Amino acid sequence: MSHIELPPTPDPAFPSYECLSYAWGDASDRSEIYVGNRVIRVSRNLVESLVHLRHRELPRTMWIDSLCIDQGNMAERSKQVGRMSDIYSSADRVIVWLGPESEDSRLAMDTLIDLSRKIDVHLEDTNKFIPLDGDPETGRWCDYNYRLPFKDTQIKALCNLYNRAWFERLWVWQEIRLGIKRSIIRVGHDSLLWTRFWVISYFLYRKREYALGPAFFTIKNRLETVNDMMNNITQSPMQSLALRTCLSKCSEPRDRVYALMGITTDETMIKADYTLSVGDAYKDLVRQNLRQLGNLEILSVCSYLAKSREEMLTWVPDLRVPNRRKRWFDLDGAGEPPASATYVPPGTLETTGTRVDTVTSVHALPNSGTDNEIIDHLRRLAPVSLASQPYIAGGNTLDAYCRSFFANEFLDRYQPAGDFLLFNFMNFTQALGFFIADDPKSDPEALAFFVNTFTIQTAGRSLFTTRSGYVGLASDQAQLGDEVIHILGCRWPMLLRPVTEEGGESQYMVVGFVKWWSAYMHAQTKELQIQDPRLGPLPDGWRIKDHKEARLWNWYVNDDKEIETTTELKWRSDPRLTATALRDRGVVIEAFRLV
């Protein structure tokens, strides 16, 4: 084992080395290896990788976390984790070890390699694929609705490959993003460039059943993970990464934060410290988000869970619990108000916002049972008679219930769809038909699609109504008396539970976010707008800067004080929605102490 100090700046004379990215595997299944004069017990998966990767005659220099970091020394571990970004980005390449060869792994790799020689993704329009070999048949493969001529054995082999443990790990996000330049994946003795593997994984993801048949749904999450690893690399706030990696696995809960520090585009001030409690490590993430982005969007990840209440503040997301929120597009429903909040040690977040309403009824939503049982339950909650009752926001109450059941995520809301390919979206009239039809069960296939879409959008949520007559979706922990409050810095209203501490001072626990309808659509042109047209012009000195993603978000610039790169990510802070500007508009802004 060699001890080499990384240079502070790139040095061509520095010895080349490779990094290994692998799944540790079963902690109880360990073997002994010799490192110098020492015997070290490591996982069997690591032993297998070393046997496959070592050269017969030439030495091979590799950085391997379980050998190069004393995992039991918290001080050393904290220091080395803080250097992961430098270690992986300085490496000659990263080797992704998926495991040894299996009965069908060579067939899977041969299929992927063959596809990588035939298909590429369009650089300007990633919704399009281009053939590489000039074969007309390959050109047809690039059509989303053309079924690929895969044999069942190929599909099974691909599914087995993507179901390997490596794709579950949290740390691999950082490892592959930082080492992307010449990285490869290895299965036994077969290999493929990571960049080509990603293109083909993306191709299979977009082709869906037309590539893999019904088996697509068994590896859909794995294909999404590969795509997300490479997506939005130049725009990756910590809060966004924490959401996108919530299903990835790690044995150390603090790594939910520390494993992302090397790939976030935030100028993070967090220091890896494994001596902190889990709650304090996650609290640092919220404070980092407030300092860096000037918003509190991360509060929407919070969900009041009694089992974690004793060790976790309610305004701190418990990242150990996979986020069940499903939101298809990152559009805002209440502008982008900058946060006006202060952290008060040891555990209070003083925020400002405005009261919206109070919860007067809560209804559990069915997320299990047969399709027939679920539609019967929903029709009892929303009988057809509601169609004759006017709704407070316009239209009728049955429409409002139907939109709530699907979080208002309907295909026709995004028409014209443009670049978006909206898989598994229903039309509103199609969904409404199940509430007004005499027999909603006459088409079992259509009902199955309805139920599947409903359960995706309402996982972990309940239906609620308010004192004013509104209906919406909130956390399944919602109770009567909870208050709907829009905290400045959040794009969605939050559900807060008032509590009175000693001394009579009102404080609030965060229950979760409330689904209010997102974005703005021009009624005549159907054009989707990213800001409320009622806001009017920007204050003097402010303008919206043009950039390549201008159709998705606004970058606000003050001509007297140009926003530089260090604060570029404060794009959600609309100067028309500060606490002062809202008060000038007559909005009642109050203080809310979150605990």
Coordinates of C-alpha atoms in Angstrom, one line a residue:
M1 CA 0.0 0.0 0.0
S2 CA 1.4 3.4 -1.0
H3 CA 0.8 6.7 0.8
I4 CA 0.7 9.6 -1.7
E5 CA -0.4 13.2 -0.9
L6 CA -2.7 14.7 -3.5
P7 CA -1.2 18.0 -4.9
P8 CA -3.3 21.2 -4.2
T9 CA -3.4 21.8 -8.0
P10 CA -3.4 19.5 -11.0
D11 CA 0.2 18.2 -11.5
P12 CA 1.1 16.3 -14.7
A13 CA 3.9 14.5 -12.9
F14 CA 1.5 13.1 -10.2
P15 CA 1.3 9.3 -10.5
S16 CA -1.8 8.1 -12.3
Y17 CA -4.2 5.9 -10.4
E18 CA -7.7 4.5 -10.7
C19 CA -10.6 4.5 -8.3
L20 CA -12.9 1.5 -7.7
S21 CA -16.6 1.9 -7.4
Y22 CA -18.3 -1.2 -6.1
A23 CA -21.0 -2.5 -3.7
W24 CA -19.6 -3.6 -0.4
G25 CA -22.0 -6.5 -0.2
D26 CA -22.9 -8.6 2.9
A27 CA -20.9 -7.3 5.8
S28 CA -20.8 -10.8 7.4
D29 CA -19.4 -12.4 4.2
R30 CA -15.7 -11.4 4.5
S31 CA -12.4 -12.7 3.4
E32 CA -8.7 -12.0 4.3
I33 CA -6.3 -10.2 2.0
Y34 CA -2.6 -9.3 2.5
V35 CA -1.7 -5.7 2.2
G36 CA 2.1 -5.3 2.8
N37 CA 2.7 -7.1 6.0
R38 CA -0.9 -6.8 7.2
V39 CA -3.9 -9.0 7.0
I40 CA -7.1 -7.1 6.4
R41 CA -10.6 -8.5 6.3
V42 CA -12.7 -7.2 3.4
S43 CA -16.0 -8.0 1.7
R44 CA -16.0 -11.0 -0.7
N45 CA -17.2 -8.6 -3.5
L46 CA -14.0 -6.6 -3.1
V47 CA -11.8 -9.7 -3.2
E48 CA -13.5 -10.8 -6.4
S49 CA -12.9 -7.4 -8.0
L50 CA -9.2 -7.4 -7.1
V51 CA -8.8 -10.9 -8.6
H52 CA -10.4 -9.8 -11.9
L53 CA -8.7 -6.4 -12.1
R54 CA -5.1 -7.0 -11.2
H55 CA -2.6 -7.2 -14.1
R56 CA -0.6 -10.3 -14.5
E57 CA 2.8 -8.6 -14.8
L58 CA 2.4 -4.8 -14.3
P59 CA 1.5 -3.1 -11.1
R60 CA -1.8 -1.3 -10.9
T61 CA -2.4 1.6 -8.6
M62 CA -6.0 1.9 -7.3
W63 CA -7.7 3.9 -4.6
I64 CA -10.3 1.7 -2.7
D65 CA -12.3 3.3 0.1
S66 CA -12.4 0.3 2.5
L67 CA -8.6 -0.1 2.2
C68 CA -7.6 3.6 2.2
I69 CA -9.9 4.9 4.9
D70 CA -9.9 3.5 8.5
Q71 CA -13.7 3.1 8.7
G72 CA -13.6 2.8 12.5
N73 CA -11.7 6.1 13.0
M74 CA -14.4 8.8 12.9
A75 CA -11.9 11.7 12.7
E76 CA -10.0 10.1 9.8
R77 CA -13.3 9.1 8.1
S78 CA -14.6 12.7 8.4
K79 CA -11.4 14.1 6.9
Q80 CA -11.2 11.6 4.0
V81 CA -14.9 12.0 3.1
G82 CA -14.3 15.7 2.8
R83 CA -11.6 14.9 0.2
M84 CA -13.6 12.4 -1.9
S85 CA -14.3 15.1 -4.6
D86 CA -10.5 15.6 -5.1
I87 CA -9.7 11.9 -5.0
Y88 CA -12.2 10.8 -7.6
S89 CA -11.9 13.8 -9.9
S90 CA -8.1 13.4 -9.9
A91 CA -8.2 9.8 -10.8
D92 CA -7.3 8.6 -14.3
R93 CA -10.6 6.9 -14.4
V94 CA -13.2 5.1 -12.2
I95 CA -13.9 1.4 -12.6
V96 CA -17.5 0.5 -11.9
W97 CA -17.4 -3.1 -10.7
L98 CA -20.8 -4.7 -11.1
G99 CA -19.6 -8.1 -10.0
P100 CA -18.3 -11.4 -11.4
E101 CA -19.6 -13.0 -14.5
S102 CA -22.9 -14.9 -14.2
E103 CA -24.7 -17.3 -16.4
D104 CA -26.2 -14.6 -18.6
S105 CA -24.0 -11.5 -17.9
R106 CA -22.0 -11.9 -21.1
L107 CA -25.3 -12.0 -23.1
A108 CA -26.3 -8.8 -21.3
M109 CA -23.0 -7.1 -22.0
D110 CA -22.9 -8.2 -25.6
T111 CA -26.4 -6.7 -26.0
L112 CA -25.4 -3.4 -24.5
I113 CA -22.2 -3.2 -26.5
D114 CA -24.1 -4.0 -29.7
L115 CA -26.6 -1.2 -29.0
S116 CA -23.8 1.2 -28.1
R117 CA -22.4 0.7 -31.6
K118 CA -25.8 1.4 -33.2
I119 CA -27.5 4.1 -31.2
D120 CA -26.5 7.6 -29.9
V121 CA -28.5 10.4 -28.2
H122 CA -29.0 13.7 -30.0
L123 CA -26.8 16.3 -28.3
E124 CA -29.2 19.2 -28.8
D125 CA -32.4 17.3 -28.3
T126 CA -32.1 14.5 -25.8
N127 CA -35.6 13.3 -26.7
K128 CA -34.2 12.1 -30.0
F129 CA -31.9 9.2 -30.8
I130 CA -29.8 8.8 -33.9
P131 CA -28.6 5.7 -35.7
L132 CA -24.8 5.2 -36.0
D133 CA -24.5 2.4 -38.5
G134 CA -26.6 3.7 -41.4
D135 CA -28.8 0.6 -41.3
P136 CA -32.5 1.5 -42.0
E137 CA -33.6 -1.0 -39.4
T138 CA -31.5 0.8 -36.8
G139 CA -33.3 4.0 -37.8
R140 CA -36.6 2.4 -37.0
W141 CA -35.2 1.4 -33.6
C142 CA -35.0 5.1 -32.8
D143 CA -38.8 5.4 -33.1
Y144 CA -40.2 5.2 -29.6
N145 CA -43.1 3.0 -30.7
Y146 CA -41.0 0.5 -32.7
R147 CA -40.5 -2.7 -30.8
L148 CA -36.9 -3.9 -30.5
P149 CA -36.3 -7.5 -31.7
F150 CA -34.9 -8.7 -28.3
K151 CA -35.2 -12.3 -27.4
D152 CA -36.6 -13.2 -24.0
T153 CA -33.2 -14.4 -22.9
Q154 CA -31.7 -11.0 -23.7
I155 CA -34.4 -9.2 -21.8
K156 CA -33.9 -11.5 -18.8
A157 CA -30.1 -11.0 -19.0
L158 CA -30.5 -7.2 -19.1
C159 CA -32.8 -7.2 -16.1
N160 CA -30.4 -9.4 -14.1
L161 CA -27.6 -7.0 -14.9
Y162 CA -29.5 -3.8 -13.8
N163 CA -30.7 -5.6 -10.7
R164 CA -27.2 -5.9 -9.3
A165 CA -26.4 -4.3 -6.0
W166 CA -24.2 -1.5 -7.4
F167 CA -27.2 0.5 -8.7
E168 CA -28.6 0.7 -5.2
R169 CA -25.7 2.4 -3.5
L170 CA -25.8 6.1 -2.6
W171 CA -22.0 6.8 -2.9
V172 CA -21.9 5.7 -6.5
W173 CA -23.6 9.0 -7.5
Q174 CA -20.5 10.9 -6.5
E175 CA -18.1 8.3 -7.7
I176 CA -19.3 8.1 -11.2
R177 CA -20.1 11.8 -11.7
L178 CA -16.6 12.9 -10.6
G179 CA -14.8 10.2 -12.6
I180 CA -16.9 10.3 -15.8
K181 CA -14.2 11.2 -18.3
R182 CA -12.8 7.7 -19.0
S183 CA -14.8 5.5 -16.6
I184 CA -15.9 2.0 -17.5
I185 CA -18.2 -0.6 -16.1
R186 CA -16.9 -4.1 -15.6
V187 CA -18.8 -7.4 -15.3
G188 CA -16.3 -10.2 -14.9
H189 CA -13.9 -9.6 -17.8
D190 CA -16.4 -7.7 -20.0
S191 CA -16.3 -3.9 -20.0
L192 CA -18.0 -0.9 -21.6
L193 CA -17.3 2.8 -21.4
W194 CA -19.6 4.4 -18.8
T195 CA -20.7 7.2 -21.2
R196 CA -21.9 4.6 -23.7
F197 CA -23.6 2.6 -21.0
W198 CA -25.5 5.7 -19.9
V199 CA -26.7 6.4 -23.5
I200 CA -28.0 2.9 -23.9
S201 CA -29.6 2.9 -20.4
Y202 CA -31.3 6.2 -21.4
F203 CA -32.4 4.6 -24.7
L204 CA -33.9 1.6 -22.9
Y205 CA -35.7 3.9 -20.4
R206 CA -37.3 6.0 -23.1
K207 CA -38.3 3.0 -25.2
R208 CA -39.9 1.4 -22.1
E209 CA -42.1 -1.6 -23.1
Y210 CA -41.1 -1.3 -26.7
A211 CA -37.6 -2.3 -25.7
L212 CA -38.1 -4.7 -22.7
G213 CA -41.8 -5.6 -22.8
P214 CA -43.5 -6.0 -19.4
A215 CA -40.1 -6.6 -17.8
F216 CA -39.4 -2.9 -18.2
F217 CA -41.2 -2.2 -14.9
T218 CA -39.0 -4.5 -13.0
I219 CA -35.9 -2.3 -13.7
K220 CA -37.6 1.0 -14.4
N221 CA -36.2 2.5 -11.1
R222 CA -32.7 1.3 -12.0
L223 CA -32.8 2.9 -15.4
E224 CA -34.1 6.1 -13.9
T225 CA -31.2 6.0 -11.4
V226 CA -28.6 5.8 -14.2
N227 CA -30.3 8.7 -16.0
D228 CA -30.5 10.8 -12.9
M229 CA -26.8 10.2 -12.1
M230 CA -26.0 12.1 -15.3
N231 CA -28.8 14.5 -15.4
N232 CA -28.6 18.2 -14.4
I233 CA -24.9 17.9 -13.5
T234 CA -24.5 21.7 -13.8
Q235 CA -27.6 22.5 -11.8
S236 CA -27.6 20.2 -8.7
P237 CA -28.5 21.9 -5.4
M238 CA -28.1 19.8 -2.3
Q239 CA -31.8 19.7 -1.7
S240 CA -32.5 18.4 -5.2
L241 CA -29.8 15.7 -4.9
A242 CA -31.2 14.6 -1.5
L243 CA -34.6 14.1 -3.1
R244 CA -33.3 12.3 -6.2
T245 CA -31.2 9.9 -4.1
C246 CA -33.7 9.1 -1.4
L247 CA -34.2 5.5 -2.6
S248 CA -30.4 4.8 -2.8
K249 CA -28.9 2.8 0.1
C250 CA -26.2 3.6 2.6
S251 CA -25.4 2.0 5.9
E252 CA -24.4 5.3 7.5
P253 CA -27.4 7.7 7.7
R254 CA -25.1 10.8 7.8
D255 CA -24.0 9.9 4.3
R256 CA -27.4 11.1 3.0
V257 CA -25.7 14.5 3.3
Y258 CA -22.0 13.8 3.1
A259 CA -22.1 11.6 0.0
L260 CA -23.5 14.5 -2.0
M261 CA -21.1 17.3 -1.0
G262 CA -18.7 16.5 -3.9
I263 CA -21.3 16.8 -6.6
T264 CA -23.5 19.6 -5.5
T265 CA -23.3 22.9 -7.4
D266 CA -23.9 24.7 -4.1
E267 CA -20.9 26.3 -2.5
T268 CA -21.4 24.1 0.5
M269 CA -20.2 25.1 3.9
I270 CA -21.0 21.7 5.4
K271 CA -18.1 19.8 6.8
A272 CA -18.3 16.0 7.1
D273 CA -18.4 15.2 10.8
Y274 CA -19.4 11.7 11.9
T275 CA -19.4 12.7 15.5
L276 CA -22.6 14.7 15.0
S277 CA -26.0 13.2 15.7
V278 CA -28.0 12.3 12.6
G279 CA -30.4 15.1 13.4
D280 CA -27.7 17.7 13.6
A281 CA -26.2 16.5 10.3
Y282 CA -29.5 16.9 8.6
K283 CA -30.1 20.3 10.2
D284 CA -26.9 21.5 8.7
L285 CA -28.4 20.7 5.3
V286 CA -31.4 22.9 5.9
R287 CA -29.2 25.8 7.1
Q288 CA -26.9 25.3 4.1
N289 CA -29.9 25.5 1.8
L290 CA -31.1 28.7 3.4
R291 CA -27.6 30.3 3.2
Q292 CA -26.9 29.2 -0.4
L293 CA -30.2 29.4 -2.2
G294 CA -32.1 31.9 0.0
N295 CA -35.2 29.6 0.1
L296 CA -36.8 26.9 2.2
E297 CA -37.9 24.6 -0.5
I298 CA -36.4 21.7 1.4
L299 CA -39.2 22.0 4.0
S300 CA -41.4 20.3 1.5
V301 CA -39.5 17.0 2.2
C302 CA -40.4 17.2 5.9
S303 CA -43.1 14.8 7.2
Y304 CA -44.1 14.6 10.8
L305 CA -43.3 11.1 12.0
A306 CA -43.8 10.4 15.7
K307 CA -41.1 7.7 15.7
S308 CA -38.4 10.3 14.8
R309 CA -39.8 13.2 16.7
E310 CA -37.6 12.7 19.7
E311 CA -34.3 13.0 17.8
M312 CA -35.4 15.1 14.8
L313 CA -36.8 18.6 14.7
T314 CA -39.9 18.7 12.5
W315 CA -38.4 21.4 10.2
V316 CA -35.5 19.0 9.5
P317 CA -36.2 16.3 6.9
D318 CA -35.6 12.8 8.1
L319 CA -33.6 11.6 5.1
R320 CA -33.5 8.1 6.5
V321 CA -37.2 7.8 5.4
P322 CA -37.6 7.5 1.6
N323 CA -39.4 10.5 0.3
R324 CA -42.8 9.5 -0.9
R325 CA -43.6 12.8 -2.7
K326 CA -44.2 12.4 -6.4
R327 CA -44.0 15.5 -8.4
W328 CA -43.4 15.2 -12.1
F329 CA -42.3 18.7 -13.0
D330 CA -40.5 21.3 -10.9
L331 CA -42.9 24.1 -11.5
D332 CA -44.0 26.6 -8.9
G333 CA -47.5 27.3 -7.7
A334 CA -47.0 30.6 -5.7
G335 CA -44.1 32.4 -7.4
E336 CA -40.6 32.2 -5.9
P337 CA -40.7 34.2 -2.7
P338 CA -37.2 34.6 -1.1
A339 CA -37.0 33.2 2.5
S340 CA -37.1 35.6 5.4
A341 CA -35.9 33.2 8.1
T342 CA -33.4 32.9 10.9
Y343 CA -32.0 29.9 12.8
V344 CA -32.1 30.3 16.6
P345 CA -30.0 27.8 18.5
P346 CA -30.5 25.1 19.6
G347 CA -33.4 24.1 17.5
T348 CA -35.8 26.9 16.3
L349 CA -36.3 28.2 12.8
E350 CA -38.0 31.6 12.8
T351 CA -39.8 32.0 9.5
T352 CA -42.3 34.5 8.0
G353 CA -45.3 33.7 5.9
T354 CA -49.0 34.2 5.5
R355 CA -52.0 32.1 6.8
V356 CA -54.1 30.5 4.1
D357 CA -56.7 28.3 5.8
T358 CA -57.4 25.7 8.5
V359 CA -58.0 21.9 8.0
T360 CA -61.6 20.8 9.0
S361 CA -61.6 17.3 7.6
V362 CA -59.1 14.6 6.7
H363 CA -59.8 11.5 4.7
A364 CA -57.4 8.5 4.3
L365 CA -56.8 7.5 0.6
P366 CA -56.7 3.9 -0.5
N367 CA -53.3 2.8 -1.7
S368 CA -53.9 -0.9 -1.4
G369 CA -56.6 -3.3 -2.5
T370 CA -58.0 -4.4 -5.8
D371 CA -58.7 -1.9 -8.5
N372 CA -62.5 -2.4 -8.0
E373 CA -62.1 -1.7 -4.3
I374 CA -60.1 1.5 -4.9
I375 CA -62.5 3.0 -7.4
D376 CA -65.5 2.2 -5.1
H377 CA -63.7 4.0 -2.2
L378 CA -63.0 7.1 -4.3
R379 CA -66.5 7.2 -5.6
R380 CA -67.8 7.2 -2.0
L381 CA -65.4 10.1 -1.2
A382 CA -66.5 12.0 -4.3
P383 CA -70.1 11.0 -5.3
V384 CA -71.4 12.3 -8.6
S385 CA -73.8 14.6 -6.8
L386 CA -70.8 16.9 -6.1
A387 CA -70.9 17.9 -9.8
S388 CA -73.9 20.1 -9.0
Q389 CA -72.1 21.9 -6.1
P390 CA -70.1 25.0 -7.1
Y391 CA -66.5 25.1 -5.9
I392 CA -65.0 28.1 -4.1
A393 CA -62.3 28.5 -6.8
G394 CA -64.7 28.1 -9.7
G395 CA -66.1 25.1 -11.5
N396 CA -67.8 22.3 -9.5
T397 CA -66.7 20.4 -6.5
L398 CA -66.5 17.0 -8.2
D399 CA -63.9 18.4 -10.6
A400 CA -61.9 19.7 -7.6
Y401 CA -62.0 16.3 -5.9
C402 CA -60.9 14.6 -9.2
R403 CA -58.0 17.0 -9.6
S404 CA -57.0 16.5 -6.0
F405 CA -56.9 12.7 -6.4
F406 CA -54.3 13.1 -9.1
A407 CA -52.5 16.1 -7.7
N408 CA -53.8 17.9 -10.7
E409 CA -51.1 16.2 -12.9
F410 CA -53.0 15.7 -16.1
L411 CA -51.8 15.5 -19.6
D412 CA -54.0 18.3 -20.8
R413 CA -52.4 20.7 -18.3
Y414 CA -49.1 20.4 -20.2
Q415 CA -50.5 20.7 -23.7
P416 CA -49.0 21.4 -26.0
A417 CA -46.6 18.9 -24.5
G418 CA -43.6 20.2 -26.4
D419 CA -40.4 18.5 -25.4
F420 CA -42.0 16.6 -22.6
L421 CA -42.9 12.9 -23.0
L422 CA -45.5 12.4 -20.3
F423 CA -45.6 8.7 -19.6
N424 CA -48.5 7.4 -17.4
F425 CA -50.4 10.7 -17.4
M426 CA -54.2 10.8 -17.8
N427 CA -56.4 13.4 -19.4
F428 CA -58.7 15.1 -16.9
T429 CA -61.8 14.2 -18.8
Q430 CA -60.6 10.6 -18.9
A431 CA -60.2 10.5 -15.1
L432 CA -63.4 12.3 -14.4
G433 CA -65.3 9.7 -16.4
F434 CA -64.6 7.1 -13.7
F435 CA -66.6 9.2 -11.3
I436 CA -69.6 9.9 -13.5
A437 CA -69.8 6.6 -15.4
D438 CA -72.6 4.2 -14.5
D439 CA -70.1 1.3 -14.6
P440 CA -66.5 2.5 -14.1
K441 CA -65.4 -1.2 -14.0
S442 CA -66.4 -2.0 -17.6
D443 CA -62.9 -1.6 -19.0
P444 CA -60.5 -3.4 -16.5
E445 CA -57.4 -2.3 -18.4
A446 CA -58.4 1.4 -18.4
L447 CA -59.3 1.1 -14.7
A448 CA -55.9 -0.4 -13.9
F449 CA -54.2 2.6 -15.6
F450 CA -56.5 4.9 -13.6
V451 CA -55.6 3.2 -10.3
N452 CA -51.9 3.0 -11.0
T453 CA -51.7 6.7 -11.8
F454 CA -53.8 7.6 -8.7
T455 CA -51.6 5.5 -6.3
I456 CA -48.4 7.1 -7.7
Q457 CA -49.6 10.6 -7.1
T458 CA -51.2 10.0 -3.6
A459 CA -48.5 7.8 -1.9
G460 CA -48.2 9.0 1.6
R461 CA -50.9 11.6 1.3
S462 CA -54.4 12.2 2.6
L463 CA -57.3 14.2 1.2
F464 CA -58.4 17.2 3.3
T465 CA -60.9 20.0 3.2
T466 CA -60.6 23.5 4.7
R467 CA -62.8 25.9 6.6
S468 CA -63.2 28.0 3.4
G469 CA -64.2 25.0 1.3
Y470 CA -61.0 24.1 -0.5
V471 CA -59.9 20.5 -1.1
G472 CA -56.4 19.3 -1.6
L473 CA -53.7 16.7 -0.8
A474 CA -51.5 16.8 2.3
S475 CA -49.4 14.4 4.4
D476 CA -51.1 11.3 5.7
Q477 CA -50.2 12.6 9.1
A478 CA -52.6 15.6 8.7
Q479 CA -55.1 16.3 11.5
L480 CA -58.1 18.5 12.1
G481 CA -56.9 22.0 13.2
D482 CA -53.7 21.9 11.2
E483 CA -53.1 25.2 9.5
V484 CA -52.2 25.8 5.8
I485 CA -49.5 28.4 5.8
H486 CA -47.4 29.7 3.0
I487 CA -43.9 30.1 4.4
L488 CA -41.8 32.6 2.4
G489 CA -39.1 30.6 0.7
C490 CA -41.3 27.7 -0.2
R491 CA -43.0 27.2 -3.5
W492 CA -45.8 25.2 -1.9
P493 CA -48.0 26.0 1.1
M494 CA -47.0 24.0 4.2
L495 CA -49.2 22.2 6.7
L496 CA -48.2 23.3 10.2
R497 CA -49.5 22.1 13.6
P498 CA -49.7 24.8 16.3
V499 CA -48.3 23.8 19.7
T500 CA -48.1 26.0 22.8
E501 CA -44.9 25.8 24.8
E502 CA -44.4 26.9 28.4
G503 CA -45.0 30.6 28.7
G504 CA -47.8 30.6 26.2
E505 CA -45.7 31.3 23.1
S506 CA -47.1 29.7 19.9
Q507 CA -44.9 27.5 18.0
Y508 CA -45.5 25.1 15.0
M509 CA -44.5 21.7 14.0
V510 CA -44.1 20.9 10.3
V511 CA -46.5 18.2 9.2
G512 CA -45.7 18.3 5.5
F513 CA -46.4 20.2 2.3
V514 CA -49.8 20.8 0.7
K515 CA -50.4 20.2 -3.0
W516 CA -51.6 23.5 -4.6
W517 CA -51.8 23.7 -8.3
S518 CA -48.5 24.5 -10.1
A519 CA -47.5 26.9 -12.7
Y520 CA -49.6 29.2 -14.9
M521 CA -51.2 28.5 -18.2
H522 CA -52.5 31.1 -20.7
A523 CA -56.2 30.3 -21.2
Q524 CA -56.2 31.1 -24.9
T525 CA -52.8 30.0 -26.1
K526 CA -52.4 27.2 -23.6
E527 CA -48.8 28.4 -23.2
L528 CA -47.2 27.4 -19.9
Q529 CA -45.7 30.3 -17.9
I530 CA -43.2 30.0 -15.1
Q531 CA -44.4 33.1 -13.3
D532 CA -47.7 34.6 -12.2
P533 CA -48.6 37.2 -14.8
R534 CA -50.4 39.2 -12.1
L535 CA -47.1 40.2 -10.5
G536 CA -46.5 43.0 -12.8
P537 CA -43.1 44.6 -13.7
L538 CA -39.9 44.0 -11.7
P539 CA -38.7 46.7 -9.3
D540 CA -36.4 49.3 -10.7
G541 CA -32.9 48.0 -11.4
W542 CA -34.0 44.4 -11.7
R543 CA -34.3 42.3 -14.9
I544 CA -34.6 38.7 -15.9
K545 CA -31.3 37.4 -17.5
D546 CA -31.5 35.2 -20.5
H547 CA -30.0 31.7 -20.2
K548 CA -30.2 28.3 -21.9
E549 CA -33.0 27.1 -19.5
A550 CA -35.0 30.3 -19.5
R551 CA -38.2 28.4 -20.3
L552 CA -37.9 26.6 -17.0
W553 CA -36.7 29.2 -14.5
N554 CA -36.0 32.9 -14.1
W555 CA -32.5 34.2 -13.2
Y556 CA -33.0 37.6 -11.6
V557 CA -30.2 40.2 -11.9
N558 CA -29.9 43.6 -10.3
D559 CA -28.1 46.0 -12.8
D560 CA -26.7 47.9 -9.8
K561 CA -25.3 44.7 -8.3
E562 CA -24.8 42.0 -10.9
I563 CA -25.4 38.5 -9.6
E564 CA -22.1 36.6 -9.9
T565 CA -21.5 32.9 -10.2
T566 CA -21.2 32.5 -6.4
T567 CA -24.9 33.4 -6.0
E568 CA -26.2 32.3 -9.3
L569 CA -28.4 29.6 -7.7
K570 CA -30.5 32.3 -6.0
W571 CA -32.7 32.3 -9.1
R572 CA -35.8 31.4 -7.2
S573 CA -35.8 34.7 -5.3
D574 CA -38.3 36.9 -7.1
P575 CA -37.7 40.5 -5.9
R576 CA -41.5 41.1 -6.3
L577 CA -42.2 38.6 -3.5
T578 CA -40.0 39.7 -0.7
A579 CA -41.7 40.2 2.7
T580 CA -41.6 43.9 2.3
A581 CA -43.0 43.8 -1.3
L582 CA -45.9 41.6 -0.2
R583 CA -46.7 43.8 2.8
D584 CA -46.8 46.8 0.3
R585 CA -49.4 44.8 -1.7
G586 CA -51.5 44.4 1.5
V587 CA -50.6 40.8 2.3
V588 CA -50.6 40.0 6.0
I589 CA -47.1 38.6 6.8
E590 CA -46.6 36.9 10.2
A591 CA -43.8 35.2 12.1
F592 CA -43.9 31.5 12.6
R593 CA -41.6 29.7 14.9
L594 CA -40.9 26.2 13.7
V595 CA -39.6 23.5 16.2

